[in-house]
Amino acid sequence: MPPKTTRKAKARVILSGISRAGPGKVDIGSMVTQVTPSVTFEPILFQKDRQSGQERVNAEPTPSFTASFQKDRQPGQERVNTEPTPSFAASSDIVGMYCHFCCEAAQPGYRHQCIECGALMCEQTVQKSKGCIYLGSVENKDDFLCPVCFRTSDKKDQPLLYAYIGFGQRKKIKMAWPMAVVNLNLESMKDDYLATMVKIELENHYHMHPHNLFIQTLRMRGAAHLSESRNLSDGLKFMHSNVGRGFPPNTFIVVDTHSDEFTGMLQHTGGHTGGTNTTITEIIEAYLGTEFLKCMGEASDAARSDNSTFATAKSTKPWCDLTARARGGWRGLLLVSCGPVMRVSHHFESVLKLVKSNQFEVIVGFGGSGTLPSMISHTVRSFVVDTGVFGRTDPWSTICHMLTSNHDILDYTTTVVVYATAVNGCQQIECRQIAKDAPGLCAFGYEFRSCGKPGCNPVPADLRVFNQKERVSVRCLKCGWRSAWARTDKDNKHFKRVNALAAPQLFWHHFPPSADLQTSSWTLRSARTPYPLNQLKYPGRGEESRKEERQFKSPRAVNRMRRCWT
């Protein structure tokens, strides 16, 4: 018998399934779709004497909203020769020029601005590179229309005059607007995970304009508030210089510490044991200092008093507001702690005071037993980036958008948002809590603590949640009280859905919850009394209630429920 020959394994590579393709040359280069140029601009693409990139930069002016950027004035009034406020064109070197469709930086000579809505679009600098417009496909740059305006104009039935290879639509605008971020961390928390993640995220967005970003981490420890506040001297210069240039910076304060389980106050000295606690108001005043808080107020006042306007090439209003009034001067406070920092009335009043005294426009609080920096970091840095970089200055819509796309954090904690809004010219403070409905655990994301029967004082473990498809009911195991069935697929008097389509399990309600919220959402029923097993009817129940139960229960489940009332 001939000897058996053994073969050694050889390393082989399958190039993304290309081995299954037909014969031809393997190309594992760019995944960008190859666009075949049309007859109208094919000679422009392949002519040998095409202008170089530098010649395009020198030949093409910087796209901007028209030079008619000016202060509001009465009709017929001549323009006063005063120092001009920085316009969109002048601000290109300060806050950057980014595409309004893909949010990528638009290079000089390869960017085009719509004459109808003012949207800025980027063009490929070389073939197969990033860009929303194919290289060299724009013929008429003076009458350029973005795809949105072109499809809504009289030429909507005609093909685009250029090759659009981008994906997406205009929703938000990226700008490297000046931003100051101060992290207040308890010194015993050595890892600084949350502060590091926020810093890395912002440095990624400001890598082309690092001079517009100021980040400082202050460590809270005993008798160190004066020395730590001196580290904000560079931040004071940063705030003053940007306010003087007409770009009031946005300011965000991120507090990462522990909170007392009984009082809800924040710890500012010591470790896990033996520390001292105080309110957030005293911590902000001690570590930031009076001068820094004053600069924050001056930046907010400068932004809110700005009355500058922009106009497109056709003297129309652009599709978005890029003035300092809309983009700058916002102040936000984010409280991250494991404990009832927002749920204790004593400490919540100090949080509410910061918004009522006009020190902050929005405060977002996370407080729960599972609020760890690794779980909360994505929401914190997303809120800072969406507000300061992408201009989502409506705090409520920003929070709802973030939690709709990433609501895993609500499995461990709830989110409380306190923000100021203007109603008919008057300031109004809104306090809302967002929670997640958990079948069998938490109805509408809210922890019900009171029983519907007068005189019954159950412990939290006595109140149980029962679900039947889209219906929920709360029962008390101590006295036998049971609520009526309520639907979780509809809004009710107290609980509203955050997004009925994308996240129907998220609900919000006003905070602090009123006493009426405990029982008004349920139709109360009296407690049950024991009855013999051979009794066929439920005591104290009507025929309508029995029909309703049989409609949603099988006969076996009905019999099992009858035995539960014994």
C-alpha positions as CSV (number, residue, x, y, z in Angstrom):
1,M,0.0,0.0,0.0
2,P,1.6,3.3,-1.0
3,P,2.4,5.7,1.8
4,K,-0.1,8.4,2.5
5,T,1.0,11.9,1.7
6,T,0.0,14.8,3.9
7,R,-0.6,18.3,2.5
8,K,0.0,21.4,4.6
9,A,-2.7,24.0,4.7
10,K,-2.0,27.1,2.6
11,A,-3.2,30.6,3.5
12,R,-5.6,32.0,1.0
13,V,-7.6,35.2,0.7
14,I,-11.1,35.8,-0.7
15,L,-11.4,39.4,-1.7
16,S,-14.9,40.3,-0.6
17,G,-16.5,37.5,-2.7
18,I,-14.8,38.6,-5.9
19,S,-13.6,35.0,-6.4
20,R,-17.2,34.2,-7.4
21,A,-17.2,36.8,-10.1
22,G,-16.4,36.2,-13.8
23,P,-13.0,36.7,-15.3
24,G,-11.6,40.1,-15.2
25,K,-9.3,42.4,-13.2
26,V,-9.7,42.5,-9.5
27,D,-10.4,46.0,-8.2
28,I,-10.7,46.4,-4.4
29,G,-10.3,50.2,-4.5
30,S,-12.8,52.8,-3.6
31,M,-16.4,51.7,-2.9
32,V,-17.7,55.0,-4.4
33,T,-20.1,54.4,-7.2
34,Q,-18.6,55.0,-10.6
35,V,-20.7,57.6,-12.4
36,T,-20.7,57.6,-16.2
37,P,-20.4,61.2,-17.4
38,S,-23.1,62.4,-19.7
39,V,-22.5,64.0,-23.0
40,T,-23.0,67.5,-21.7
41,F,-19.9,67.6,-19.4
42,E,-17.8,64.7,-20.7
43,P,-15.4,67.0,-22.6
44,I,-14.8,69.0,-19.4
45,L,-13.8,65.9,-17.5
46,F,-11.2,64.5,-20.0
47,Q,-9.8,67.5,-21.7
48,K,-6.0,67.7,-21.3
49,D,-5.8,71.4,-20.7
50,R,-8.2,71.5,-17.7
51,Q,-7.5,74.0,-15.0
52,S,-5.5,72.7,-12.1
53,G,-7.0,72.8,-8.5
54,Q,-5.0,75.8,-7.6
55,E,-6.2,77.7,-10.6
56,R,-9.8,76.9,-9.7
57,V,-9.2,78.2,-6.2
58,N,-7.8,81.5,-7.5
59,A,-10.5,81.9,-10.2
60,E,-13.5,81.1,-8.1
61,P,-14.7,83.5,-5.4
62,T,-15.6,82.1,-2.0
63,P,-19.3,81.3,-1.9
64,S,-21.1,83.3,0.6
65,F,-24.5,84.8,1.2
66,T,-24.7,88.0,-0.7
67,A,-22.8,91.1,0.4
68,S,-26.1,92.6,1.4
69,F,-25.6,91.1,4.9
70,Q,-26.4,94.0,7.1
71,K,-28.3,95.2,10.2
72,D,-32.0,95.7,9.9
73,R,-32.8,99.2,8.7
74,Q,-35.8,101.1,7.5
75,P,-36.6,101.1,3.7
76,G,-34.8,103.9,1.9
77,Q,-32.3,104.5,4.7
78,E,-28.8,104.7,3.5
79,R,-26.2,102.2,4.9
80,V,-24.3,103.7,7.7
81,N,-20.5,103.5,7.4
82,T,-19.8,101.5,10.6
83,E,-17.6,98.6,11.3
84,P,-19.3,95.6,9.6
85,T,-20.4,92.6,11.6
86,P,-18.6,89.4,10.4
87,S,-20.7,87.9,7.7
88,F,-20.9,84.3,6.5
89,A,-18.1,85.0,3.9
90,A,-15.9,86.6,6.5
91,S,-16.5,83.8,8.9
92,S,-15.3,81.1,6.6
93,D,-11.8,81.2,8.1
94,I,-13.2,81.3,11.7
95,V,-16.0,78.7,11.9
96,G,-15.3,76.8,8.7
97,M,-17.2,76.1,5.4
98,Y,-19.0,72.7,5.6
99,C,-21.3,71.1,3.1
100,H,-25.0,71.3,4.1
101,F,-25.7,67.8,2.8
102,C,-22.8,65.6,4.0
103,C,-21.3,67.9,6.6
104,E,-17.8,67.5,5.2
105,A,-15.4,70.4,4.9
106,A,-15.8,72.1,1.5
107,Q,-12.5,72.9,-0.1
108,P,-11.9,76.3,-1.8
109,G,-12.7,76.1,-5.5
110,Y,-14.8,72.9,-5.0
111,R,-17.8,74.3,-3.3
112,H,-21.0,75.7,-4.7
113,Q,-23.8,77.7,-3.2
114,C,-27.4,77.5,-4.2
115,I,-28.8,80.9,-5.3
116,E,-32.3,80.0,-4.1
117,C,-31.8,78.7,-0.6
118,G,-28.2,79.4,0.2
119,A,-27.2,75.7,0.7
120,L,-23.6,74.9,0.3
121,M,-22.5,71.8,-1.5
122,C,-19.1,70.2,-1.9
123,E,-17.5,68.8,-5.1
124,Q,-14.9,66.1,-5.5
125,T,-11.3,67.4,-5.5
126,V,-10.1,64.3,-7.3
127,Q,-11.8,61.3,-8.9
128,K,-13.2,58.7,-6.4
129,S,-12.8,61.1,-3.5
130,K,-15.5,62.2,-1.1
131,G,-17.9,64.9,-2.3
132,C,-21.6,65.3,-3.2
133,I,-21.0,66.5,-6.7
134,Y,-19.0,64.6,-9.3
135,L,-15.7,66.2,-10.3
136,G,-16.0,68.8,-13.1
137,S,-19.7,68.2,-13.7
138,V,-20.9,71.8,-12.8
139,E,-21.1,73.9,-15.9
140,N,-22.9,77.0,-14.8
141,K,-21.7,78.1,-11.4
142,D,-23.5,81.4,-11.4
143,D,-27.0,79.9,-11.5
144,F,-26.3,76.9,-9.3
145,L,-29.3,75.2,-7.7
146,C,-29.1,72.5,-5.1
147,P,-31.1,69.2,-5.8
148,V,-33.9,70.3,-3.4
149,C,-34.5,73.6,-5.1
150,F,-34.0,72.2,-8.6
151,R,-36.7,69.5,-8.0
152,T,-39.2,72.1,-6.7
153,S,-38.6,74.7,-9.4
154,D,-40.0,75.0,-12.9
155,K,-37.2,72.7,-14.1
156,K,-38.3,69.8,-12.0
157,D,-39.0,67.6,-15.0
158,Q,-35.5,68.2,-16.5
159,P,-32.4,66.2,-15.5
160,L,-29.9,67.8,-13.1
161,L,-27.2,69.9,-14.8
162,Y,-24.6,68.1,-12.8
163,A,-23.9,64.6,-11.4
164,Y,-25.1,64.4,-7.8
165,I,-23.6,61.4,-6.1
166,G,-24.3,62.3,-2.5
167,F,-26.6,60.5,-0.1
168,G,-28.9,62.4,2.3
169,Q,-30.7,65.7,2.4
170,R,-30.1,69.1,4.1
171,K,-31.1,68.7,7.8
172,K,-28.4,70.4,9.9
173,I,-25.3,72.5,9.3
174,K,-21.9,71.8,10.8
175,M,-20.0,74.8,12.0
176,A,-16.9,75.0,14.1
177,W,-18.5,77.6,16.3
178,P,-16.4,78.6,19.4
179,M,-17.1,76.3,22.3
180,A,-16.0,76.1,25.9
181,V,-16.4,72.8,27.9
182,V,-15.6,72.5,31.6
183,N,-15.5,69.1,33.2
184,L,-16.1,69.0,37.0
185,N,-14.9,65.6,38.2
186,L,-14.6,64.2,41.7
187,E,-10.9,63.6,42.4
188,S,-11.5,60.1,43.7
189,M,-12.8,59.1,40.2
190,K,-9.3,58.6,38.7
191,D,-10.3,57.3,35.3
192,D,-11.9,60.5,33.9
193,Y,-13.7,58.3,31.4
194,L,-16.6,60.7,30.7
195,A,-14.3,63.8,30.4
196,T,-11.9,61.9,28.1
197,M,-14.7,60.7,25.8
198,V,-16.1,64.2,25.5
199,K,-12.7,65.7,24.7
200,I,-11.9,63.1,22.0
201,E,-15.3,63.6,20.3
202,L,-14.9,67.4,20.2
203,E,-11.3,67.4,19.1
204,N,-12.3,65.2,16.2
205,H,-14.9,67.8,15.0
206,Y,-12.5,70.8,15.7
207,H,-9.3,69.3,14.2
208,M,-9.4,71.9,11.4
209,H,-10.1,74.8,13.8
210,P,-8.5,73.9,17.2
211,H,-8.4,77.6,18.2
212,N,-12.2,77.5,18.5
213,L,-12.3,74.9,21.2
214,F,-11.5,75.3,24.9
215,I,-11.6,72.3,27.2
216,Q,-10.6,72.3,30.9
217,T,-11.0,69.6,33.5
218,L,-11.4,70.7,37.2
219,R,-11.0,68.2,40.0
220,M,-13.2,68.6,43.0
221,R,-11.5,68.0,46.4
222,G,-11.3,69.6,49.8
223,A,-10.4,73.3,49.9
224,A,-9.3,73.3,46.2
225,H,-12.0,75.4,44.5
226,L,-10.0,78.6,44.5
227,S,-6.9,77.0,43.0
228,E,-8.9,75.0,40.4
229,S,-10.9,78.1,39.3
230,R,-7.6,79.8,38.4
231,N,-7.2,77.2,35.7
232,L,-10.0,79.0,33.8
233,S,-7.9,82.1,33.1
234,D,-7.3,81.0,29.5
235,G,-11.0,80.3,29.2
236,L,-11.8,83.9,30.2
237,K,-9.5,85.2,27.4
238,F,-11.2,82.7,25.0
239,M,-14.7,84.0,25.9
240,H,-13.8,87.7,25.7
241,S,-12.0,87.4,22.3
242,N,-14.8,85.5,20.6
243,V,-17.5,87.8,21.9
244,G,-15.5,90.7,20.5
245,R,-15.2,89.0,17.1
246,G,-18.9,88.5,16.9
247,F,-19.0,84.8,17.7
248,P,-20.2,84.4,21.2
249,P,-19.2,80.9,22.3
250,N,-21.4,78.1,23.6
251,T,-20.6,76.8,27.1
252,F,-21.2,73.3,28.5
253,I,-20.5,72.2,32.0
254,V,-20.3,68.4,32.6
255,V,-20.4,67.3,36.3
256,D,-19.4,63.7,37.1
257,T,-19.6,62.8,40.7
258,H,-21.7,60.9,43.3
259,S,-24.9,62.0,44.9
260,D,-26.3,61.3,48.4
261,E,-28.9,58.5,48.4
262,F,-31.1,60.4,50.9
263,T,-30.6,64.1,50.1
264,G,-29.6,63.9,46.4
265,M,-26.9,66.5,47.0
266,L,-23.6,66.1,45.1
267,Q,-20.3,64.9,46.6
268,H,-17.4,67.3,46.1
269,T,-14.8,65.9,48.6
270,G,-13.6,62.5,49.7
271,G,-14.1,59.1,48.2
272,H,-16.9,56.5,48.3
273,T,-17.1,57.0,52.1
274,G,-16.4,60.0,54.3
275,G,-17.1,62.6,51.7
276,T,-19.0,65.9,52.0
277,N,-22.0,66.9,49.9
278,T,-23.6,70.1,48.8
279,T,-26.0,71.5,46.2
280,I,-25.1,72.0,42.5
281,T,-25.6,75.8,42.9
282,E,-22.8,76.0,45.4
283,I,-20.5,73.8,43.4
284,I,-21.0,75.9,40.2
285,E,-20.3,79.2,42.0
286,A,-17.2,77.8,43.9
287,Y,-15.4,76.1,41.1
288,L,-16.3,78.2,38.1
289,G,-16.0,81.5,39.9
290,T,-18.0,84.7,39.5
291,E,-16.0,86.1,36.6
292,F,-16.4,83.0,34.4
293,L,-20.2,82.9,35.1
294,K,-20.3,86.6,34.2
295,C,-18.5,85.8,30.9
296,M,-21.1,83.1,30.2
297,G,-23.9,85.6,30.7
298,E,-22.2,88.2,28.5
299,A,-21.9,85.7,25.7
300,S,-25.5,84.8,26.0
301,D,-26.6,88.4,26.0
302,A,-24.5,89.2,23.0
303,A,-26.0,86.3,21.0
304,R,-29.6,87.1,22.0
305,S,-29.2,90.8,21.2
306,D,-27.8,90.1,17.7
307,N,-30.1,91.4,15.0
308,S,-28.0,90.6,11.9
309,T,-29.6,88.9,8.9
310,F,-28.4,86.9,5.9
311,A,-29.8,86.9,2.4
312,T,-29.2,84.7,-0.6
313,A,-28.1,85.7,-4.1
314,K,-31.8,86.3,-4.9
315,S,-32.3,88.4,-1.8
316,T,-34.4,85.7,-0.2
317,K,-34.2,84.2,3.3
318,P,-31.8,81.2,3.5
319,W,-33.2,77.7,4.5
320,C,-31.4,77.9,7.8
321,D,-30.4,80.5,10.4
322,L,-26.6,80.9,10.7
323,T,-26.6,84.1,12.7
324,A,-25.0,84.4,16.1
325,R,-28.5,84.7,17.6
326,A,-29.3,81.1,16.6
327,R,-25.8,79.5,16.8
328,G,-24.0,81.0,19.8
329,G,-24.3,81.9,23.4
330,W,-26.0,78.7,24.6
331,R,-25.3,77.4,28.1
332,G,-25.9,73.8,29.1
333,L,-25.3,71.8,32.3
334,L,-25.2,68.0,32.4
335,L,-25.4,66.2,35.7
336,V,-24.1,62.6,35.7
337,S,-24.3,60.8,39.1
338,C,-25.4,57.5,40.5
339,G,-28.2,58.4,42.9
340,P,-31.3,60.6,43.2
341,V,-29.8,63.8,42.1
342,M,-32.9,64.9,40.3
343,R,-35.6,63.0,42.3
344,V,-35.2,64.6,45.7
345,S,-37.3,67.8,46.0
346,H,-34.7,69.6,48.2
347,H,-31.9,69.3,45.6
348,F,-34.2,69.7,42.6
349,E,-35.1,73.2,43.7
350,S,-31.4,74.2,43.5
351,V,-31.3,72.7,40.0
352,L,-34.4,74.6,39.0
353,K,-32.9,77.8,40.5
354,L,-30.0,77.8,37.9
355,V,-32.5,78.0,35.0
356,K,-34.8,80.5,36.7
357,S,-31.9,82.8,37.5
358,N,-30.8,82.7,33.8
359,Q,-27.4,81.0,34.5
360,F,-28.2,78.1,32.1
361,E,-30.7,77.6,29.3
362,V,-30.9,73.8,29.7
363,I,-30.0,71.3,32.3
364,V,-30.0,67.6,31.6
365,G,-29.9,65.2,34.7
366,F,-29.2,61.5,34.8
367,G,-29.8,59.9,38.1
368,G,-30.2,56.2,38.8
369,S,-28.6,53.1,40.3
370,G,-27.0,52.1,37.0
371,T,-25.8,55.5,35.8
372,L,-22.2,54.6,34.9
373,P,-20.0,56.9,32.7
374,S,-19.6,54.1,30.1
375,M,-23.4,53.9,29.7
376,I,-24.0,57.7,29.7
377,S,-21.1,58.9,27.7
378,H,-22.7,58.5,24.3
379,T,-25.7,60.6,25.2
380,V,-23.6,63.3,26.9
381,R,-21.2,63.9,24.0
382,S,-24.0,63.6,21.5
383,F,-25.9,66.4,23.2
384,V,-22.8,68.7,23.3
385,V,-22.0,68.0,19.6
386,D,-25.6,68.3,18.3
387,T,-26.1,71.6,20.1
388,G,-22.7,73.3,19.7
389,V,-21.5,72.0,16.4
390,F,-24.6,71.1,14.4
391,G,-26.9,73.9,15.7
392,R,-29.7,71.9,17.2
393,T,-30.5,74.6,19.7
394,D,-34.0,73.3,20.7
395,P,-33.0,71.3,23.8
396,W,-36.2,69.2,23.9
397,S,-36.1,68.1,20.2
398,T,-32.4,67.4,20.6
399,I,-32.9,65.1,23.6
400,C,-35.8,63.4,22.0
401,H,-33.8,62.8,18.8
402,M,-30.9,61.3,20.7
403,L,-32.9,59.0,22.9
404,T,-35.0,57.8,20.0
405,S,-32.0,56.6,18.1
406,N,-30.2,55.2,21.2
407,H,-32.6,54.5,24.1
408,D,-30.6,51.6,25.7
409,I,-29.5,54.0,28.5
410,L,-33.2,54.2,29.7
411,D,-33.0,50.6,30.7
412,Y,-30.9,51.7,33.7
413,T,-31.9,55.3,34.4
414,T,-34.3,58.1,33.5
415,T,-33.6,61.5,31.9
416,V,-34.9,64.8,33.4
417,V,-34.7,67.9,31.2
418,V,-35.1,71.4,32.6
419,Y,-35.0,74.2,30.0
420,A,-36.3,77.7,29.4
421,T,-38.5,78.5,26.5
422,A,-40.3,81.7,25.4
423,V,-44.1,81.8,25.2
424,N,-45.6,85.0,23.9
425,G,-42.5,86.9,24.8
426,C,-42.4,85.6,28.4
427,Q,-39.9,83.1,29.8
428,Q,-41.4,79.8,30.8
429,I,-39.5,76.9,32.6
430,E,-40.3,73.4,31.4
431,C,-39.4,70.3,33.4
432,R,-39.9,66.9,31.8
433,Q,-38.9,63.4,32.4
434,I,-38.3,60.7,29.8
435,A,-38.5,57.0,30.7
436,K,-38.9,53.7,29.0
437,D,-41.9,51.4,29.3
438,A,-40.9,48.0,30.4
439,P,-43.6,45.3,30.2
440,G,-44.0,43.5,33.6
441,L,-41.7,45.9,35.4
442,C,-42.6,49.6,34.8
443,A,-45.8,51.0,33.3
444,F,-45.1,54.0,31.0
445,G,-41.6,54.1,32.4
446,Y,-43.0,55.4,35.7
447,E,-42.7,53.9,39.2
448,F,-46.1,53.9,40.8
449,R,-45.8,54.0,44.6
450,S,-49.3,54.5,45.8
451,C,-52.3,52.2,45.9
452,G,-55.8,53.1,44.7
453,K,-57.5,51.9,47.9
454,P,-57.7,54.6,50.6
455,G,-55.7,53.7,53.7
456,C,-53.5,51.2,52.0
457,N,-49.7,52.0,52.2
458,P,-47.9,49.3,50.2
459,V,-44.2,48.9,49.8
460,P,-42.8,49.2,46.2
461,A,-42.6,45.4,46.0
462,D,-46.3,45.1,46.6
463,L,-47.2,47.0,43.4
464,R,-47.0,44.7,40.3
465,V,-47.4,45.5,36.6
466,F,-49.3,43.1,34.3
467,N,-49.3,43.4,30.5
468,Q,-51.7,42.0,27.9
469,K,-50.4,42.9,24.4
470,E,-50.8,46.7,24.2
471,R,-52.6,47.0,27.6
472,V,-51.2,47.4,31.1
473,S,-52.6,47.2,34.6
474,V,-51.2,47.9,38.1
475,R,-52.2,45.7,41.0
476,C,-51.5,45.8,44.7
477,L,-50.6,42.5,46.3
478,K,-51.2,43.8,49.8
479,C,-54.9,44.6,49.6
480,G,-55.9,43.2,46.2
481,W,-56.7,46.5,44.5
482,R,-56.4,46.4,40.7
483,S,-56.6,49.2,38.2
484,A,-58.4,49.1,34.9
485,W,-56.5,48.3,31.7
486,A,-54.8,51.2,30.1
487,R,-53.4,51.3,26.5
488,T,-49.7,51.8,26.0
489,D,-50.0,52.5,22.2
490,K,-51.8,55.8,22.8
491,D,-51.1,59.1,24.6
492,N,-53.1,59.8,27.7
493,K,-53.6,62.7,30.0
494,H,-50.2,62.4,31.7
495,F,-48.0,60.2,29.6
496,K,-47.0,61.2,26.0
497,R,-45.0,59.3,23.5
498,V,-41.6,60.7,22.5
499,N,-41.8,59.3,19.0
500,A,-44.8,57.2,18.1
501,L,-43.1,55.6,15.1
502,A,-39.4,55.2,15.9
503,A,-39.6,54.6,19.6
504,P,-43.2,53.9,20.8
505,Q,-41.9,52.5,24.1
506,L,-40.6,55.9,25.3
507,F,-42.9,58.2,27.3
508,W,-42.5,61.6,28.8
509,H,-44.4,63.4,31.6
510,H,-44.1,66.6,33.5
511,F,-41.6,66.6,36.4
512,P,-42.0,66.5,39.4
513,P,-45.0,64.2,39.0
514,S,-48.2,65.5,40.5
515,A,-50.2,63.5,43.0
516,D,-53.0,63.3,40.4
517,L,-50.6,61.3,38.2
518,Q,-50.6,58.4,40.6
519,T,-54.3,57.5,40.2
520,S,-56.0,59.6,37.6
521,S,-54.7,57.5,34.7
522,W,-56.5,54.4,36.1
523,T,-60.1,53.7,36.7
524,L,-60.0,52.5,40.4
525,R,-61.7,49.3,41.5
526,S,-62.4,48.2,45.0
527,A,-60.4,45.4,46.7
528,R,-61.5,41.9,46.2
529,T,-62.9,39.7,49.0
530,P,-62.3,35.9,49.3
531,Y,-64.9,33.7,47.7
532,P,-65.3,29.9,47.4
533,L,-63.5,28.0,44.6
534,N,-66.8,26.8,43.2
535,Q,-68.2,30.3,42.9
536,L,-68.5,31.2,39.2
537,K,-68.9,34.9,39.5
538,Y,-66.5,37.5,40.6
539,P,-67.7,39.4,43.7
540,G,-68.3,43.1,43.0
541,R,-67.8,42.9,39.3
542,G,-70.3,43.7,36.6
543,E,-71.2,41.8,33.5
544,E,-69.4,44.3,31.3
545,S,-66.1,43.8,33.1
546,R,-66.4,40.0,32.8
547,K,-67.0,40.2,29.0
548,E,-64.0,42.4,28.7
549,E,-61.8,39.9,30.4
550,R,-63.1,36.9,28.4
551,Q,-62.3,38.8,25.2
552,F,-58.6,39.0,26.0
553,K,-58.2,35.8,28.1
554,S,-58.5,32.1,27.2
555,P,-60.7,29.9,29.4
556,R,-57.7,28.4,31.1
557,A,-56.3,31.8,31.9
558,V,-59.7,32.9,33.3
559,N,-59.8,29.9,35.6
560,R,-56.3,30.6,36.7
561,M,-57.2,34.2,37.5
562,R,-60.2,33.1,39.5
563,R,-58.1,31.0,41.7
564,C,-55.7,34.0,42.3
565,W,-58.5,35.9,44.0
566,T,-58.9,33.2,46.7
